[in-house]
mmCIF file of C-alpha atoms in Angstrom:
data_model
loop_
_atom_site.group_PDB
_atom_site.id
_atom_site.type_symbol
_atom_site.label_atom_id
_atom_site.label_comp_id
_atom_site.label_asym_id
_atom_site.label_seq_id
_atom_site.Cartn_x
_atom_site.Cartn_y
_atom_site.Cartn_z
ATOM 1 C CA MET A 1 320.718 -8.554 173.848
ATOM 2 C CA SER A 2 317.649 -9.836 172.099
ATOM 3 C CA TRP A 3 317.742 -7.828 168.875
ATOM 4 C CA PRO A 4 315.829 -9.097 165.862
ATOM 5 C CA THR A 5 317.545 -11.689 163.794
ATOM 6 C CA LEU A 6 318.506 -10.788 160.246
ATOM 7 C CA ALA A 7 315.569 -12.843 159.008
ATOM 8 C CA GLU A 8 313.159 -10.912 161.195
ATOM 9 C CA ARG A 9 314.276 -7.448 159.939
ATOM 10 C CA PRO A 10 312.152 -5.824 157.255
ATOM 11 C CA TYR A 11 315.336 -4.436 155.690
ATOM 12 C CA ARG A 12 318.556 -6.253 154.794
ATOM 13 C CA SER A 13 322.020 -5.116 156.009
ATOM 14 C CA HIS A 14 323.531 -6.008 152.619
ATOM 15 C CA ALA A 15 321.230 -3.322 151.035
ATOM 16 C CA ILE A 16 322.737 -0.530 153.070
ATOM 17 C CA ARG A 17 325.292 1.295 150.997
ATOM 18 C CA ARG A 18 328.818 1.081 152.444
ATOM 19 C CA PRO A 19 331.719 3.185 151.349
ATOM 20 C CA ARG A 20 334.944 1.635 150.171
ATOM 21 C CA GLN A 21 336.924 0.107 153.026
ATOM 22 C CA VAL A 22 340.261 1.623 153.917
ATOM 23 C CA ARG A 23 342.990 -0.589 152.506
ATOM 24 C CA ARG A 24 345.932 0.517 154.538
ATOM 25 C CA ARG A 25 347.664 -1.863 156.907
ATOM 26 C CA ARG A 26 346.739 -1.504 160.580
ATOM 27 C CA GLN A 27 348.007 -2.841 163.945
ATOM 28 C CA GLU A 28 346.204 -5.919 165.240
ATOM 29 C CA ASN A 29 344.261 -4.001 168.009
ATOM 30 C CA SER A 30 343.408 -1.008 165.870
ATOM 31 C CA PRO A 31 339.827 -0.578 164.632
ATOM 32 C CA MET A 32 338.888 -0.930 161.050
ATOM 33 C CA ILE A 33 336.813 1.961 159.779
ATOM 34 C CA ASP A 34 335.794 2.619 156.112
ATOM 35 C CA THR A 35 337.049 5.744 154.419
ATOM 36 C CA PRO A 36 334.969 8.576 155.979
ATOM 37 C CA ARG A 37 332.818 10.664 153.727
ATOM 38 C CA ILE A 38 330.392 13.585 153.986
ATOM 39 C CA ALA A 39 326.705 12.816 153.518
ATOM 40 C CA GLN A 40 323.347 14.613 153.793
ATOM 41 C CA THR A 41 320.769 12.823 155.822
ATOM 42 C CA ASP A 42 317.000 13.318 155.667
ATOM 43 C CA ALA A 43 314.912 13.538 158.817
ATOM 44 C CA ARG A 44 313.630 10.175 159.860
ATOM 45 C CA LEU A 45 310.768 9.262 162.137
ATOM 46 C CA THR A 46 311.921 7.138 165.042
ATOM 47 C CA ALA A 47 310.566 5.233 168.099
ATOM 48 C CA VAL A 48 312.942 5.836 171.050
ATOM 49 C CA ILE A 49 313.594 5.564 174.734
ATOM 50 C CA HIS A 50 315.536 8.501 176.201
ATOM 51 C CA LEU A 51 318.173 7.362 178.762
ATOM 52 C CA THR A 52 320.435 9.438 181.053
ATOM 53 C CA VAL A 53 322.746 6.946 182.716
ATOM 54 C CA ALA A 54 326.253 6.628 184.002
ATOM 55 C CA ARG A 55 328.705 5.476 181.408
ATOM 56 C CA ALA A 56 329.358 2.235 183.316
ATOM 57 C CA GLU A 57 325.613 1.433 183.143
ATOM 58 C CA ILE A 58 325.015 1.757 179.377
ATOM 59 C CA GLN A 59 325.696 -1.922 178.549
ATOM 60 C CA ARG A 60 323.265 -3.059 181.334
ATOM 61 C CA VAL A 61 320.308 -0.757 180.262
ATOM 62 C CA MET A 62 320.650 -0.559 176.457
ATOM 63 C CA GLY A 63 319.668 -4.114 175.604
ATOM 64 C CA PRO A 64 316.440 -4.027 177.628
ATOM 65 C CA ALA A 65 315.566 -0.562 176.260
ATOM 66 C CA ILE A 66 315.974 -1.779 172.676
ATOM 67 C CA ALA A 67 313.817 -4.786 173.385
ATOM 68 C CA GLU A 68 311.155 -2.531 174.862
ATOM 69 C CA VAL A 69 311.178 -0.311 171.788
ATOM 70 C CA LEU A 70 310.881 -3.265 169.460
ATOM 71 C CA ALA A 71 308.072 -4.842 171.482
ATOM 72 C CA THR A 72 306.153 -1.563 171.646
ATOM 73 C CA ILE A 73 306.316 -0.942 167.861
ATOM 74 C CA ALA A 74 305.369 -4.585 167.079
ATOM 75 C CA ALA A 75 302.322 -4.241 169.444
ATOM 76 C CA GLN A 76 301.360 -1.125 167.400
ATOM 77 C CA GLY A 77 301.797 -2.968 164.122
ATOM 78 C CA ILE A 78 304.764 -0.846 163.127
ATOM 79 C CA ALA A 79 307.912 -2.350 161.643
ATOM 80 C CA PRO A 80 311.418 -0.854 161.856
ATOM 81 C CA THR A 81 312.652 0.638 158.600
ATOM 82 C CA GLY A 82 316.343 0.362 159.504
ATOM 83 C CA PRO A 83 318.685 -0.849 162.124
ATOM 84 C CA VAL A 84 318.787 -0.055 165.855
ATOM 85 C CA PHE A 85 320.548 3.176 166.646
ATOM 86 C CA SER A 86 321.719 5.274 169.598
ATOM 87 C CA HIS A 87 321.573 9.074 169.234
ATOM 88 C CA HIS A 88 323.944 10.653 171.775
ATOM 89 C CA LEU A 89 322.500 14.128 172.541
ATOM 90 C CA ASN A 90 325.355 15.486 174.611
ATOM 91 C CA MET A 91 328.841 14.204 175.044
ATOM 92 C CA ASP A 92 329.838 13.934 178.667
ATOM 93 C CA PRO A 93 332.738 11.663 179.866
ATOM 94 C CA ASP A 94 330.796 10.315 182.746
ATOM 95 C CA THR A 95 327.167 10.198 181.590
ATOM 96 C CA PHE A 96 325.284 8.934 178.531
ATOM 97 C CA ASP A 97 322.441 11.302 177.419
ATOM 98 C CA VAL A 98 321.112 9.087 174.632
ATOM 99 C CA GLU A 99 318.066 7.984 172.714
ATOM 100 C CA VAL A 100 318.036 4.349 171.723
ATOM 101 C CA GLY A 101 315.490 3.196 169.071
ATOM 102 C CA VAL A 102 314.696 2.376 165.519
ATOM 103 C CA PRO A 103 313.558 4.331 162.484
ATOM 104 C CA VAL A 104 309.861 3.868 161.617
ATOM 105 C CA ALA A 105 307.588 4.673 158.660
ATOM 106 C CA SER A 106 304.738 6.010 160.750
ATOM 107 C CA PRO A 107 304.677 7.703 164.165
ATOM 108 C CA VAL A 108 304.611 5.551 167.268
ATOM 109 C CA THR A 109 302.038 6.247 169.963
ATOM 110 C CA ARG A 110 303.710 7.055 173.274
ATOM 111 C CA THR A 111 303.637 3.907 175.497
ATOM 112 C CA GLY A 112 305.507 3.630 178.704
ATOM 113 C CA ARG A 113 309.048 4.898 178.060
ATOM 114 C CA VAL A 114 308.768 4.645 174.304
ATOM 115 C CA THR A 115 308.102 7.997 172.550
ATOM 116 C CA PRO A 116 307.968 9.270 168.938
ATOM 117 C CA GLY A 117 311.237 10.879 167.870
ATOM 118 C CA GLU A 118 313.271 11.950 164.907
ATOM 119 C CA LEU A 119 316.783 11.609 163.687
ATOM 120 C CA PRO A 120 317.481 15.104 162.254
ATOM 121 C CA ALA A 121 318.252 16.103 158.708
ATOM 122 C CA ALA A 122 321.883 17.044 158.754
ATOM 123 C CA THR A 123 325.207 17.164 156.929
ATOM 124 C CA VAL A 124 327.212 14.404 158.581
ATOM 125 C CA ALA A 125 330.649 12.885 158.479
ATOM 126 C CA ARG A 126 330.026 9.109 158.145
ATOM 127 C CA THR A 127 332.076 5.896 158.412
ATOM 128 C CA VAL A 128 331.515 2.329 159.244
ATOM 129 C CA TYR A 129 333.419 0.603 162.048
ATOM 130 C CA HIS A 130 334.075 -3.110 161.753
ATOM 131 C CA GLY A 131 334.531 -5.009 164.996
ATOM 132 C CA PRO A 132 333.274 -5.523 168.609
ATOM 133 C CA TYR A 133 331.545 -2.752 170.456
ATOM 134 C CA GLU A 134 334.497 -2.514 172.833
ATOM 135 C CA GLY A 135 336.442 -0.956 170.072
ATOM 136 C CA LEU A 136 334.038 1.894 169.361
ATOM 137 C CA GLY A 137 335.830 4.390 171.527
ATOM 138 C CA VAL A 138 339.059 4.004 169.554
ATOM 139 C CA ALA A 139 337.125 3.972 166.237
ATOM 140 C CA TRP A 140 335.479 7.223 167.253
ATOM 141 C CA GLY A 141 338.834 8.732 168.142
ATOM 142 C CA GLU A 142 340.228 7.849 164.712
ATOM 143 C CA PHE A 143 337.039 9.201 163.052
ATOM 144 C CA MET A 144 337.118 12.438 164.978
ATOM 145 C CA ALA A 145 340.794 12.964 164.070
ATOM 146 C CA TRP A 146 339.819 12.551 160.340
ATOM 147 C CA ILE A 147 336.961 15.177 160.881
ATOM 148 C CA ALA A 148 339.431 17.604 162.460
ATOM 149 C CA ALA A 149 342.167 16.939 159.855
ATOM 150 C CA ALA A 150 339.603 17.594 157.032
ATOM 151 C CA GLY A 151 338.828 21.002 158.588
ATOM 152 C CA HIS A 152 335.302 20.253 159.750
ATOM 153 C CA GLU A 153 333.678 21.279 163.066
ATOM 154 C CA ALA A 154 331.525 18.645 164.780
ATOM 155 C CA ALA A 155 328.098 19.321 166.265
ATOM 156 C CA PRO A 156 327.589 18.327 169.926
ATOM 157 C CA ASP A 157 325.500 15.219 169.013
ATOM 158 C CA LEU A 158 326.248 11.961 167.174
ATOM 159 C CA TRP A 159 324.582 8.760 166.316
ATOM 160 C CA GLU A 160 325.560 5.069 165.813
ATOM 161 C CA ARG A 161 323.457 2.648 163.662
ATOM 162 C CA TYR A 162 324.144 -0.972 164.504
ATOM 163 C CA VAL A 163 324.016 -2.465 160.985
ATOM 164 C CA THR A 164 325.074 -5.930 162.063
ATOM 165 C CA GLY A 165 325.797 -7.150 165.540
ATOM 166 C CA PRO A 166 325.412 -10.107 167.870
ATOM 167 C CA GLU A 167 322.174 -11.193 166.230
ATOM 168 C CA SER A 168 324.015 -11.775 162.917
ATOM 169 C CA GLY A 169 326.734 -14.027 164.268
ATOM 170 C CA PRO A 170 328.993 -14.743 167.149
ATOM 171 C CA ASP A 171 332.170 -13.342 165.482
ATOM 172 C CA PRO A 172 332.527 -9.584 166.560
ATOM 173 C CA ALA A 173 334.973 -9.054 163.607
ATOM 174 C CA SER A 174 331.915 -9.333 161.299
ATOM 175 C CA TRP A 175 329.880 -6.703 163.204
ATOM 176 C CA CYS A 176 329.353 -3.303 161.498
ATOM 177 C CA THR A 177 328.457 -0.038 163.207
ATOM 178 C CA GLU A 178 327.776 3.067 161.132
ATOM 179 C CA LEU A 179 329.195 6.241 162.810
ATOM 180 C CA ASN A 180 327.520 9.512 162.081
ATOM 181 C CA ARG A 181 328.707 12.957 163.385
ATOM 182 C CA PRO A 182 326.671 16.026 162.297
ATOM 183 C CA LEU A 183 328.843 18.920 161.129
ATOM 184 C CA LEU A 184 328.371 22.627 161.799
ATOM 185 C CA CYS A 185 328.215 24.780 158.657
#
């Protein structure tokens, strides 16, 4: 994937507030997530591409879609105001119905597949997963178990913010993905 390097980002990943990391001992193959918390998000303007693809295809199409979003906003003189994200609109075991994009300070003009969008204002359960993207499924399972045990009911959508990833270094153990699951009141 050709995501912007840390030096090219208008924001800094170290400036993103992270909750205290869980300090319990885990098995070697278990994901590492921070202690989940409840947070209120504000609505954020975004530039996105909507994808509906088979689960097996997401890794092949996501990188080019992100590159297209970044190229489009750069051509319009708009800088991202945060990390790349994926907003999963519906959860289906076989198909991804997802918007991939970046938050922006001003609306993007529709160009090709890139459209203006918005991450919604919501009360969310939030955590940060540390590790390679292949471990996200297990991390989500652990996170969803926490949400259920805490007595919350999850909304049908969710989003991931890729705080640090391959562009920040080759060691997947240093990658951080923020997991957000809106909650029903």
